């Protein structure tokens, strides 16, 4: 008599693997996107059938007790359909702050709490894996998905990424940090060849992922659409096996980003590379695996290795545990988490004459369409279907501050009109721009009205909004401010200042904007980012001093786009559809391929080393109080360097401060950036006069540079300067430590094939 088929459990993976047919194995390695979006008109990232609107799911094999598992976007909250057929129940998800706002808190403990809240929400909505966090390096200010990512710096990226992964996974569901790796641009993202030196790959683009993998062991990782040095990430054995698994010890599964069969990448390469799961998954891929094994193009050992990893993943999931999700997550509790976190991630760029916080504020004139249509998050798969967005009017009202009636009335009538117009105008092909809250056009406000408003209000607030999203990079004109915005800033400032009333600008943008040409006209500038559904409340908390700002920039804000060394190789005119025919040729610089000529000099590593003026340096952020650093101590302890510094609140308001530790390496064989961030820590809220000693541990290997010639990490011997400050340009204390040579051999992986014109000091 035939044996009954084994039913999967954590202890019988070998038996299940043995019992599986080739067809079943192949099915498990390909997602259940069988309806497919291509040709069906469905949107990318909406393939799941078990949880409506989730991005996809894996195949169930009932015979062996293998359940389907559900994966859902994305970095700022759970992306599912809020309204479903046949039920009056709603399934809204909390809109958490975008990645850049989270990282701007420089507070991993807080990000961990956000992760827990997001994890609870995923768990209770029936999701097994959240497709995030987004961990690509913010290479250039025009990157369309920068808002989903954390930083231009790998240490900050890895630390915040690890906190998020640990937070989400502590709730018993998985994560998929993405897009591994070097998804630096959206233009031609599924084919662009990112040409990067091995050194820049190791030190900049992979290092954050490495830290996160070592510290948080995500259940899954998502490979990126692009190529790296001529090889697709999803078919890249060096990337997915040699580096990710053999060197870093990654134990989970790798899934592709949402693409079907690729005409120039055999499925055999993907299976061999260690890309375990093809998402969203098409029957043709299953067939390719079966045929590949039969014809000998695919080694069954590779298939078995990947299937085993899939089974190891599946037994961890809530679906396998038959977790009874409630569809009733703690939305109220999570709203409080997002309100607190986004307030802590907001960055105060300017506060002339200490106009902020505004005490005794009664009435405000609110300018700018985004004051009334506050942008909570970005566009594309990373957007969240939120239950509400607190705009500036509501946020101020909630703390007892009124807005001037005439102006409010005009904008509040305009917003629904502009939204209806935009909806009617929608281009269905631009699916990524149709997911989320698009930016509405500004309107003209006359001087006469502004004068009238100035008489009624105690202050003017101008909100400048910027939107961006998946699938399209930003244009230079979106970094710059428009003529209409410039006029609004000038007129409002002239009129309000003539009456002795302050003008405050709120930047409601996922990414950096040009500020140098207009900042002198206004008193205060607060970067609110796209802070999630509670945005207006968080801004009000900061403006009125309920929260003392403690956010710091996680990327340099340049004076102009042309200042950035990566701009020369970045798409300048990201007309996704207009360029389609040129994509086919594969030879368009900055579109089909991107030379990372700036090498390791990304962000502040460039501006600081080459002494270039910036609008705001990396790490910058003002507070309502002042702090002093003292007693910087650095000592070697085993394989670590331990840094401690005392931070004192020397001002008159309670607040938190971030100690940023930069290191300048001694002159050696390899050239080095002038400074690199090697540790950071944030104080608790310090009362005026109160001090806290922060202690940070830096593993010696974190001080190493990558020596491509010998495929090794190397700390060259000599005296290292340890600098502490509150941004890369504002260093308060310095001390030295002499270190011996340290090396760590790794594999010669991801070799550069093109010849680049690398930047040198
Ligand atoms: C995006 C991913 C996302 C996936 C599923 C892709 O287009 O690049 O970030 O997780 O779709 O929606």
XYZ file of C-alpha atoms and ligand atoms in Angstrom:
773
model
C 0.000 0.000 0.000
C 1.227 3.523 -0.864
C 2.490 5.563 2.076
C 0.322 8.610 2.907
C 2.015 11.840 1.799
C 3.876 13.537 4.661
C 2.265 16.709 5.955
C 4.734 19.576 6.325
C 6.025 20.513 9.760
C 9.260 22.078 10.970
C 10.717 18.632 11.720
C 10.000 16.793 8.465
C 11.262 19.105 5.730
C 13.526 16.358 4.344
C 10.627 13.917 4.084
C 8.416 16.457 2.362
C 11.172 17.345 -0.073
C 11.617 13.665 -0.894
C 7.895 13.210 -1.434
C 7.590 16.166 -3.815
C 7.251 15.634 -7.553
C 9.284 17.785 -9.926
C 6.071 19.620 -10.853
C 5.352 20.417 -7.204
C 8.886 21.618 -6.639
C 8.690 23.881 -9.653
C 5.333 25.254 -8.495
C 6.740 26.173 -5.123
C 9.520 28.214 -6.713
C 7.082 30.339 -8.727
C 4.491 32.639 -7.160
C 0.789 32.190 -7.643
C 0.332 35.100 -10.011
C -1.318 32.851 -12.531
C -3.836 35.398 -13.769
C -0.897 37.613 -14.561
C -1.113 41.337 -14.895
C 0.294 41.500 -18.386
C -2.584 41.927 -20.754
C -5.175 41.537 -18.013
C -5.215 45.204 -17.095
C -4.644 44.383 -13.430
C -2.162 46.473 -11.544
C 1.303 45.260 -10.766
C 1.560 44.193 -7.159
C -2.084 43.153 -6.721
C -1.902 39.444 -7.395
C -2.895 37.941 -4.059
C -6.235 36.224 -3.924
C -6.338 35.483 -0.211
C -5.932 39.112 0.889
C -7.400 41.499 -1.648
C -4.958 44.087 -2.895
C -1.872 42.382 -1.460
C 1.052 42.076 -3.848
C 1.156 38.303 -4.287
C 1.190 34.867 -2.776
C 3.011 31.582 -2.951
C 1.440 28.371 -4.231
C -0.335 25.981 -1.875
C 0.325 22.258 -2.267
C -2.531 20.707 -0.333
C -1.345 17.114 -0.788
C 1.675 17.885 1.419
C 0.064 20.306 3.851
C 1.849 23.306 2.302
C -0.298 26.431 2.615
C -0.172 29.521 0.403
C 1.551 32.496 2.008
C 0.691 36.148 1.367
C 3.132 38.989 0.725
C 2.121 42.633 0.804
C 3.787 45.984 0.178
C 5.441 47.940 1.557
C 7.741 50.282 3.398
C 5.228 52.811 4.782
C 2.461 50.434 5.819
C 0.396 47.498 4.626
C -0.757 47.983 1.028
C -4.107 46.178 0.638
C -7.541 47.042 -0.734
C -9.514 49.013 1.831
C -12.925 48.257 0.337
C -13.930 44.712 -0.672
C -16.858 43.276 -2.486
C -19.520 41.600 -0.401
C -18.716 43.239 2.920
C -19.323 46.585 4.540
C -16.197 46.121 6.652
C -13.219 48.309 5.719
C -9.564 47.276 5.637
C -7.702 50.551 5.851
C -4.094 50.422 6.941
C -2.109 52.926 8.949
C -0.073 55.332 6.835
C 3.261 55.373 8.642
C 5.979 57.934 7.801
C 7.964 57.258 4.636
C 11.413 55.687 4.959
C 13.332 58.942 4.771
C 11.253 60.412 7.614
C 11.772 57.311 9.744
C 15.528 57.409 9.222
C 15.601 61.143 9.953
C 14.675 60.311 13.565
C 18.140 58.709 13.923
C 16.325 56.668 16.523
C 16.459 52.897 15.905
C 14.444 52.154 19.070
C 11.575 54.259 17.746
C 11.828 52.666 14.296
C 11.690 49.264 16.008
C 8.377 50.305 17.595
C 7.062 51.374 14.180
C 8.125 47.952 12.896
C 6.171 46.245 15.669
C 3.075 48.281 14.878
C 3.401 47.523 11.159
C 4.013 43.874 11.965
C 0.871 43.679 14.098
C -1.101 45.237 11.289
C 0.239 42.777 8.720
C -0.417 39.858 11.048
C -3.991 40.892 11.739
C -4.722 41.476 8.059
C -3.546 37.983 7.104
C -0.149 38.919 5.657
C 2.905 36.667 6.053
C 5.613 38.964 4.678
C 5.813 42.748 4.367
C 7.689 43.762 1.209
C 10.050 46.193 2.856
C 11.969 48.001 4.142
C 13.316 49.856 1.094
C 17.076 49.989 1.525
C 18.616 51.342 -1.652
C 21.153 54.109 -1.298
C 19.842 57.580 -2.138
C 22.433 58.141 -4.817
C 20.975 61.247 -6.473
C 18.255 63.700 -5.389
C 16.243 62.869 -8.497
C 15.717 59.206 -7.583
C 11.969 58.574 -7.918
C 11.837 56.166 -4.960
C 14.248 57.945 -2.652
C 11.314 58.589 -0.324
C 11.010 54.848 0.333
C 14.689 54.581 1.182
C 16.601 55.696 4.240
C 19.818 57.471 3.452
C 22.859 58.184 1.320
C 24.927 56.613 4.105
C 25.247 52.847 4.516
C 25.672 52.785 8.304
C 22.492 54.754 8.883
C 20.749 52.681 6.225
C 21.797 49.393 7.820
C 21.040 50.462 11.385
C 17.565 51.757 10.624
C 16.904 48.827 8.285
C 17.884 46.307 10.978
C 15.642 48.051 13.517
C 12.684 47.899 11.128
C 13.253 44.242 10.225
C 13.664 43.259 13.871
C 10.547 45.231 14.821
C 8.310 43.689 12.168
C 9.661 40.165 12.635
C 9.235 40.360 16.418
C 5.509 40.084 15.659
C 5.976 36.726 13.959
C 5.713 37.843 10.339
C 8.462 38.274 7.760
C 10.097 41.112 5.848
C 11.637 41.498 2.421
C 14.275 44.212 2.445
C 14.582 45.510 -1.108
C 15.702 46.061 -3.813
C 18.886 44.047 -3.570
C 20.855 45.796 -4.936
C 21.794 49.146 -6.555
C 18.258 50.025 -7.691
C 19.509 53.606 -7.877
C 17.139 54.866 -10.555
C 13.619 54.230 -11.795
C 14.141 55.089 -15.441
C 14.494 51.810 -17.356
C 14.671 50.160 -13.953
C 13.984 46.657 -15.207
C 16.974 46.689 -17.531
C 19.402 49.415 -16.535
C 22.946 48.205 -16.016
C 24.364 49.806 -12.871
C 28.103 49.853 -13.455
C 29.837 50.170 -10.125
C 33.348 49.487 -8.876
C 33.727 46.584 -6.472
C 34.854 49.050 -3.829
C 31.777 51.286 -4.110
C 29.558 48.212 -4.186
C 31.034 46.851 -0.992
C 31.424 50.123 0.905
C 28.294 51.981 -0.172
C 25.624 49.901 -1.916
C 25.931 46.566 -0.110
C 27.169 47.586 3.317
C 23.777 48.643 4.708
C 22.192 45.394 3.519
C 25.097 43.505 5.079
C 24.607 45.134 8.460
C 20.871 44.525 8.350
C 21.268 40.854 7.358
C 23.840 40.207 10.076
C 21.796 41.966 12.767
C 18.254 41.072 11.816
C 18.224 37.970 9.567
C 15.172 38.881 7.425
C 12.970 35.967 6.348
C 13.295 37.056 2.734
C 15.207 39.516 0.541
C 13.894 40.955 -2.738
C 16.346 41.023 -5.629
C 16.235 44.147 -7.775
C 15.097 44.490 -11.386
C 18.346 46.044 -12.628
C 21.676 44.593 -13.657
C 24.860 45.098 -11.702
C 27.983 45.138 -13.829
C 26.153 43.452 -16.675
C 24.376 40.705 -14.701
C 20.747 40.862 -13.585
C 20.492 40.871 -9.789
C 17.935 38.073 -9.872
C 20.298 35.838 -11.823
C 23.436 36.910 -10.025
C 25.140 34.053 -8.191
C 27.860 36.332 -6.845
C 25.268 38.621 -5.294
C 22.674 36.143 -4.037
C 24.863 33.243 -3.000
C 28.526 34.180 -2.697
C 28.000 37.497 -0.929
C 24.534 37.307 0.648
C 24.666 33.721 1.872
C 28.256 32.518 1.999
C 29.763 35.719 3.343
C 26.917 37.300 5.322
C 25.174 34.152 6.499
C 21.706 34.938 5.141
C 19.370 32.012 5.865
C 16.109 33.053 4.219
C 14.713 33.067 0.701
C 15.337 35.508 -2.116
C 12.354 36.508 -4.233
C 12.426 38.468 -7.471
C 10.834 41.854 -7.839
C 7.516 41.751 -9.698
C 8.519 40.763 -13.183
C 7.666 37.825 -15.398
C 9.828 35.742 -17.620
C 12.761 37.748 -18.933
C 13.725 37.321 -22.532
C 17.423 37.758 -21.823
C 17.723 35.857 -18.527
C 17.200 32.087 -18.464
C 15.232 30.787 -15.495
C 18.112 28.333 -15.072
C 20.389 31.242 -14.110
C 17.896 32.466 -11.531
C 17.524 29.032 -9.942
C 21.272 28.542 -9.890
C 21.945 32.029 -8.528
C 19.837 31.263 -5.464
C 16.793 33.296 -6.399
C 14.362 30.930 -4.759
C 11.024 32.476 -5.640
C 9.890 34.147 -8.876
C 7.237 36.772 -8.236
C 4.470 37.420 -8.969
C 4.895 34.138 -10.868
C 3.682 32.853 -14.219
C 2.931 29.327 -15.437
C 5.599 29.676 -18.111
C 8.256 29.977 -15.405
C 7.064 26.777 -13.745
C 7.248 25.066 -17.112
C 10.730 26.484 -17.722
C 11.955 24.945 -14.465
C 10.444 21.550 -15.238
C 11.817 21.570 -18.799
C 15.179 22.859 -17.579
C 15.594 19.976 -15.135
C 14.494 17.447 -17.744
C 16.907 18.769 -20.347
C 19.764 19.027 -17.871
C 20.015 22.830 -18.072
C 18.945 23.109 -14.451
C 20.614 21.014 -11.781
C 18.016 19.317 -9.590
C 20.360 19.966 -6.647
C 19.804 23.718 -7.127
C 16.066 23.160 -7.299
C 16.106 21.071 -4.119
C 18.241 23.627 -2.302
C 15.765 26.378 -3.184
C 12.710 24.263 -2.368
C 14.183 23.405 1.019
C 14.597 27.118 1.752
C 11.015 27.739 0.668
C 9.800 25.052 3.054
C 11.921 26.471 5.873
C 10.333 29.844 5.183
C 6.792 28.488 4.996
C 6.902 26.722 8.365
C 7.669 30.062 10.030
C 4.648 31.886 8.614
C 1.366 32.757 10.329
C -0.446 31.024 7.449
C 1.356 27.785 8.277
C 0.576 28.268 11.979
C -3.054 28.786 10.932
C -3.008 32.058 12.795
C -6.555 33.362 13.119
C -6.166 36.949 12.017
C -8.830 39.365 13.145
C -8.889 41.930 10.336
C -9.030 44.316 13.243
C -5.552 45.692 13.964
C -4.992 48.394 16.540
C -5.376 51.304 14.101
C -5.863 53.786 16.930
C -2.712 52.736 18.743
C -0.743 52.800 15.487
C -1.965 56.319 14.717
C -0.360 57.433 17.978
C 2.896 55.687 16.989
C 2.950 57.388 13.587
C 2.145 60.819 15.084
C 5.040 60.583 17.522
C 7.486 59.122 15.008
C 6.832 61.560 12.222
C 7.188 64.507 14.606
C 10.570 63.113 15.628
C 11.596 62.642 11.984
C 10.795 66.208 10.938
C 13.850 68.360 10.376
C 14.022 72.036 11.304
C 16.248 73.666 8.689
C 15.900 77.301 9.643
C 14.544 79.257 12.600
C 15.522 82.919 12.278
C 15.126 84.906 15.452
C 13.718 81.828 17.138
C 10.241 82.376 15.649
C 9.458 78.781 16.424
C 7.959 77.428 18.514
C 5.082 79.819 18.164
C 3.503 80.281 21.528
C 0.062 81.839 21.870
C -0.657 81.216 18.227
C -4.341 81.868 17.546
C -4.867 82.289 13.820
C -2.769 81.245 10.839
C -3.069 82.069 7.132
C -2.332 78.806 5.350
C -0.924 79.065 1.823
C -0.121 76.330 -0.673
C -2.435 73.617 -1.891
C -0.680 70.933 0.168
C -1.681 72.688 3.386
C -5.154 71.455 2.481
C -4.211 68.267 0.697
C -1.346 67.126 2.827
C 0.769 64.396 1.218
C 1.007 61.466 3.600
C 3.161 59.196 1.434
C 4.574 58.574 -2.041
C 3.202 56.961 -5.180
C 3.344 53.389 -6.444
C 3.520 50.110 -4.578
C 4.866 51.958 -1.530
C 1.657 53.939 -1.026
C -0.829 52.953 1.647
C -4.631 53.075 1.441
C -5.011 55.197 4.547
C -8.252 55.788 6.454
C -7.631 59.561 6.557
C -4.888 62.175 6.317
C -4.757 64.948 8.894
C -4.074 68.089 6.876
C -2.660 71.317 8.227
C -6.089 72.884 8.845
C -7.172 69.934 10.950
C -3.825 69.588 12.692
C -3.868 73.217 13.783
C -7.538 73.055 14.738
C -6.841 70.050 16.937
C -4.560 72.207 19.074
C -6.917 75.170 19.112
C -5.363 77.218 16.292
C -7.759 78.636 13.685
C -7.047 79.316 10.017
C -8.209 82.456 8.247
C -11.662 81.803 6.744
C -11.380 83.415 3.288
C -8.167 81.661 2.264
C -9.258 78.356 3.769
C -12.528 78.570 1.888
C -10.810 79.194 -1.460
C -8.410 76.275 -1.110
C -10.998 73.932 0.329
C -13.206 74.554 -2.682
C -10.288 74.184 -5.075
C -8.970 70.842 -3.798
C -11.998 68.663 -4.719
C -12.191 70.374 -8.107
C -8.495 69.738 -8.813
C -8.812 66.124 -7.687
C -11.808 65.499 -9.925
C -9.954 67.070 -12.855
C -6.902 64.942 -12.218
C -8.955 61.760 -11.943
C -10.662 62.493 -15.250
C -7.300 63.155 -16.862
C -5.634 60.013 -15.511
C -3.411 58.091 -17.901
C -4.209 54.411 -17.168
C -0.775 53.342 -18.391
C 0.923 55.279 -15.624
C -0.280 52.749 -13.031
C 2.471 53.625 -10.614
C 1.454 57.275 -10.554
C -2.182 56.359 -10.087
C -1.507 54.597 -6.802
C -1.429 57.152 -4.015
C -2.072 60.836 -3.672
C -0.831 62.912 -6.619
C 0.335 66.498 -6.251
C -2.265 69.089 -7.261
C -1.348 72.284 -9.118
C -0.901 75.480 -7.132
C -3.301 78.386 -7.554
C -2.701 82.128 -7.809
C -3.335 84.132 -4.679
C -3.621 87.880 -5.198
C -1.703 90.455 -3.187
C -4.957 92.027 -2.104
C -6.110 88.745 -0.544
C -2.699 88.202 1.064
C -2.891 91.681 2.634
C -6.339 90.901 3.945
C -5.094 87.627 5.407
C -2.098 89.294 7.006
C -4.407 91.504 8.991
C -6.332 88.558 10.326
C -3.522 86.073 11.065
C -0.665 85.927 13.564
C 1.570 84.112 11.082
C 1.705 82.756 7.551
C 2.445 79.123 6.819
C 3.292 78.124 3.264
C 3.302 74.414 2.484
C 5.306 73.379 -0.564
C 4.544 69.858 -1.702
C 6.441 67.436 -3.931
C 5.347 64.010 -5.004
C 7.316 61.193 -6.551
C 7.008 57.486 -6.951
C 7.828 54.150 -8.377
C 8.627 53.798 -12.040
C 9.659 57.371 -12.748
C 12.505 59.560 -11.624
C 12.050 63.191 -10.671
C 12.774 66.018 -13.028
C 15.164 68.831 -12.187
C 12.182 71.197 -12.260
C 10.645 69.226 -9.394
C 13.744 69.717 -7.273
C 13.634 73.445 -8.017
C 10.729 75.575 -6.947
C 8.319 76.807 -9.603
C 7.780 80.440 -10.566
C 4.354 80.330 -8.945
C 5.855 79.089 -5.697
C 8.616 81.698 -5.847
C 6.054 84.453 -6.263
C 3.960 83.097 -3.430
C 6.999 83.064 -1.119
C 7.989 86.630 -2.115
C 4.552 88.182 -1.834
C 3.516 86.456 1.345
C 6.872 87.270 2.966
C 6.842 90.936 1.922
C 3.320 91.478 3.148
C 3.501 89.515 6.402
C 6.926 90.870 7.299
C 5.728 94.431 6.713
C 3.276 93.737 9.514
C 5.900 92.134 11.723
C 4.411 88.674 11.317
C 6.482 85.543 10.701
C 6.448 83.328 7.622
C 7.036 79.618 8.053
C 7.560 77.162 5.206
C 6.625 73.492 5.559
C 8.229 71.184 3.014
C 5.794 68.323 2.436
C 8.099 66.358 0.200
C 9.542 62.880 0.069
C 12.926 64.204 -0.824
C 15.233 67.230 -0.933
C 14.302 70.491 -2.604
C 16.131 73.591 -3.697
C 16.175 76.051 -0.798
C 19.222 78.265 -1.270
C 17.555 80.775 -3.605
C 14.573 81.602 -1.374
C 15.328 80.682 2.228
C 16.435 84.212 3.127
C 12.941 85.467 2.420
C 11.287 83.378 5.144
C 11.791 82.934 8.870
C 11.514 79.227 9.431
C 11.665 76.067 7.328
C 10.475 72.714 8.608
C 10.874 69.561 6.539
C 7.762 67.524 7.312
C 8.542 64.887 4.647
C 5.564 62.698 3.784
C 4.860 61.834 7.370
C 1.935 59.435 7.173
C -1.731 59.836 8.006
C -1.186 61.944 11.137
C 0.926 64.526 9.266
C -0.934 67.722 10.224
C -0.996 66.734 13.895
C 2.738 66.055 13.912
C 3.514 69.380 12.219
C 1.325 71.187 14.750
C 3.125 69.380 17.590
C 6.465 70.696 16.315
C 5.314 74.237 15.436
C 3.849 74.802 18.861
C 6.740 73.211 20.747
C 4.831 70.236 22.117
C 7.609 68.291 20.396
C 11.097 69.784 20.295
C 12.538 69.003 16.849
C 15.294 66.408 16.867
C 15.272 65.083 13.294
C 18.427 65.279 11.188
C 18.929 64.970 7.449
C 19.965 61.548 6.247
C 21.258 62.931 2.949
C 22.928 66.115 1.804
C 20.655 68.865 0.467
C 22.647 70.355 -2.422
C 22.427 73.928 -3.650
C 21.582 72.723 -7.128
C 21.179 69.369 -8.846
C 24.215 69.941 -11.026
C 26.414 69.980 -7.914
C 26.019 66.268 -7.368
C 28.690 64.180 -9.067
C 26.189 61.411 -9.869
C 23.962 63.785 -11.828
C 26.089 63.490 -14.960
C 25.154 59.815 -15.124
C 21.581 60.129 -13.925
C 18.504 60.386 -16.186
C 17.891 64.062 -16.657
C 14.682 63.781 -18.543
C 12.949 60.799 -17.069
C 10.243 60.476 -19.690
C 9.578 56.786 -19.075
C 7.306 56.247 -22.016
C 8.886 58.709 -24.397
C 12.153 56.824 -24.131
C 10.729 53.356 -24.613
C 12.098 52.838 -28.092
C 15.524 53.923 -26.962
C 15.422 51.397 -24.117
C 15.433 48.675 -26.697
C 18.768 49.787 -28.024
C 20.364 49.403 -24.614
C 22.982 52.016 -25.233
C 21.589 55.239 -23.857
C 23.887 56.623 -21.171
C 22.152 57.397 -17.904
C 19.094 55.438 -19.045
C 20.045 51.924 -20.169
C 23.253 52.020 -18.232
C 24.552 54.196 -15.459
C 28.229 54.644 -14.763
C 28.948 55.189 -11.096
C 31.887 57.423 -11.883
C 31.558 59.153 -8.504
C 32.582 55.767 -7.033
C 32.611 55.857 -3.221
C 32.053 59.617 -3.212
C 28.296 59.427 -2.770
C 26.505 62.229 -0.899
C 28.537 63.841 1.881
C 31.497 61.636 1.068
C 31.746 63.853 -2.018
C 30.670 67.281 -0.734
C 32.737 67.079 2.440
C 35.855 65.627 0.819
C 35.862 68.027 -2.126
C 34.840 71.077 -0.029
C 31.695 71.825 -1.994
C 29.153 74.238 -0.599
C 25.808 72.648 0.157
C 22.415 74.042 1.170
C 22.296 71.767 4.238
C 24.912 69.170 5.111
C 24.328 65.523 5.919
C 23.170 65.134 9.517
C 21.876 68.694 9.783
C 18.892 69.546 11.987
C 18.094 72.384 14.399
C 16.447 72.184 17.784
C 14.544 74.620 20.039
C 17.290 74.170 22.593
C 21.085 73.967 22.471
C 23.450 71.154 23.375
C 27.114 70.782 24.185
C 29.259 67.706 23.624
C 32.150 67.031 25.993
C 34.505 64.381 27.280
C 34.825 62.412 24.052
C 36.633 59.155 24.877
C 37.706 56.442 22.482
C 39.280 53.139 23.479
C 40.003 49.795 21.922
C 38.256 46.861 23.591
C 38.849 43.468 21.986
C 37.681 43.717 18.379
C 35.721 46.890 19.036
C 36.318 50.574 19.433
C 34.200 52.010 22.219
C 33.305 55.682 21.957
C 31.658 57.667 24.710
C 30.641 61.284 24.873
C 28.623 63.411 27.219
C 25.761 65.504 25.849
C 24.353 68.365 27.894
C 21.210 70.375 27.236
C 22.539 73.926 27.564
C 19.334 75.667 26.510
C 15.973 76.367 28.028
C 13.738 73.715 26.486
C 13.702 69.966 26.937
C 14.920 68.106 23.841
C 16.847 65.196 22.346
C 20.186 65.347 20.569
C 21.969 62.999 18.169
C 25.696 62.394 18.603
C 27.157 61.610 15.191
C 30.584 59.981 15.240
C 32.661 60.454 12.099
C 36.053 58.917 11.488
C 38.932 60.272 9.444
C 41.346 57.525 8.461
C 45.104 58.101 8.351
C 46.777 58.384 4.973
C 47.328 54.924 3.570
C 47.418 53.082 0.292
C 43.712 53.492 -0.409
C 42.240 56.947 -0.761
C 39.450 57.637 1.722
C 36.627 60.150 2.067
C 37.470 63.016 4.418
C 35.032 61.643 6.991
C 32.678 58.719 7.297
C 29.848 58.172 9.755
C 30.817 55.215 11.915
C 28.409 55.411 14.855
C 25.556 57.497 16.203
C 23.285 57.583 19.212
C 20.406 59.701 20.376
C 19.846 60.936 23.902
C 16.599 60.533 25.782
C 14.707 63.780 26.251
C 17.061 65.936 28.324
C 15.729 68.666 30.589
C 17.567 72.013 30.530
C 20.873 71.486 32.316
C 20.621 67.700 32.179
C 23.416 65.534 30.688
C 23.624 62.021 29.355
C 26.689 59.989 28.474
C 26.222 58.068 25.226
C 28.333 54.977 24.613
C 28.713 53.514 21.130
C 30.513 50.395 19.976
C 32.184 50.230 16.585
C 33.454 46.819 15.472
C 36.956 47.336 14.049
C 35.848 45.714 10.783
C 33.379 48.608 10.345
C 36.366 50.957 10.027
C 37.722 49.008 7.070
C 37.850 50.139 3.466
C 37.523 47.735 0.578
C 40.665 46.886 -1.308
C 39.443 45.503 -4.632
C 42.928 44.507 -5.795
C 43.144 41.886 -3.023
C 39.409 41.368 -2.451
C 39.739 42.259 1.184
C 38.486 44.615 3.833
C 41.414 46.497 5.293
C 41.965 48.804 8.231
C 45.257 50.415 7.395
C 47.479 50.979 10.461
C 47.835 54.439 11.971
C 46.023 57.029 14.008
C 42.333 57.421 13.323
C 40.583 60.660 14.246
C 37.194 60.204 15.914
C 35.024 63.284 15.595
C 31.698 63.953 17.242
C 29.217 66.548 16.119
C 25.618 67.162 15.150
C 26.219 67.176 11.403
C 29.104 66.332 9.117
C 30.259 69.961 9.007
C 29.739 70.839 12.655
C 32.289 68.924 14.664
C 32.547 69.644 18.383
C 35.192 67.259 19.691
C 38.011 65.218 18.197
C 40.250 62.533 19.599
C 42.658 60.028 18.091
C 43.185 56.289 18.405
C 46.019 54.298 16.905
C 44.977 51.029 15.340
C 46.914 48.061 14.030
C 46.391 46.668 10.582
C 43.312 44.488 10.226
C 42.280 42.553 7.132
C 39.401 40.294 6.212
C 39.551 38.390 2.958
C 36.333 38.007 0.968
C 35.445 36.720 -2.484
C 36.269 38.439 -5.718
C 32.604 39.050 -6.525
C 30.615 41.276 -8.890
C 33.559 42.372 -11.032
C 33.310 45.583 -12.996
C 33.385 45.003 -16.740
C 32.980 48.494 -18.130
C 35.704 51.052 -17.848
C 34.636 53.913 -15.599
C 36.090 57.341 -15.248
C 36.403 57.131 -11.473
C 36.545 60.250 -9.356
C 39.680 60.662 -7.251
C 40.646 63.077 -4.484
C 8.164 47.131 -6.852
C 8.372 46.466 -5.510
C 7.054 45.947 -4.983
C 6.431 45.037 -6.009
C 5.102 44.464 -5.582
C 7.397 46.251 -7.808
O 7.083 46.922 -8.968
O 9.398 47.492 -7.406
O 8.948 47.370 -4.606
O 7.256 45.327 -3.750
O 6.227 45.735 -7.221
O 4.124 45.430 -5.566
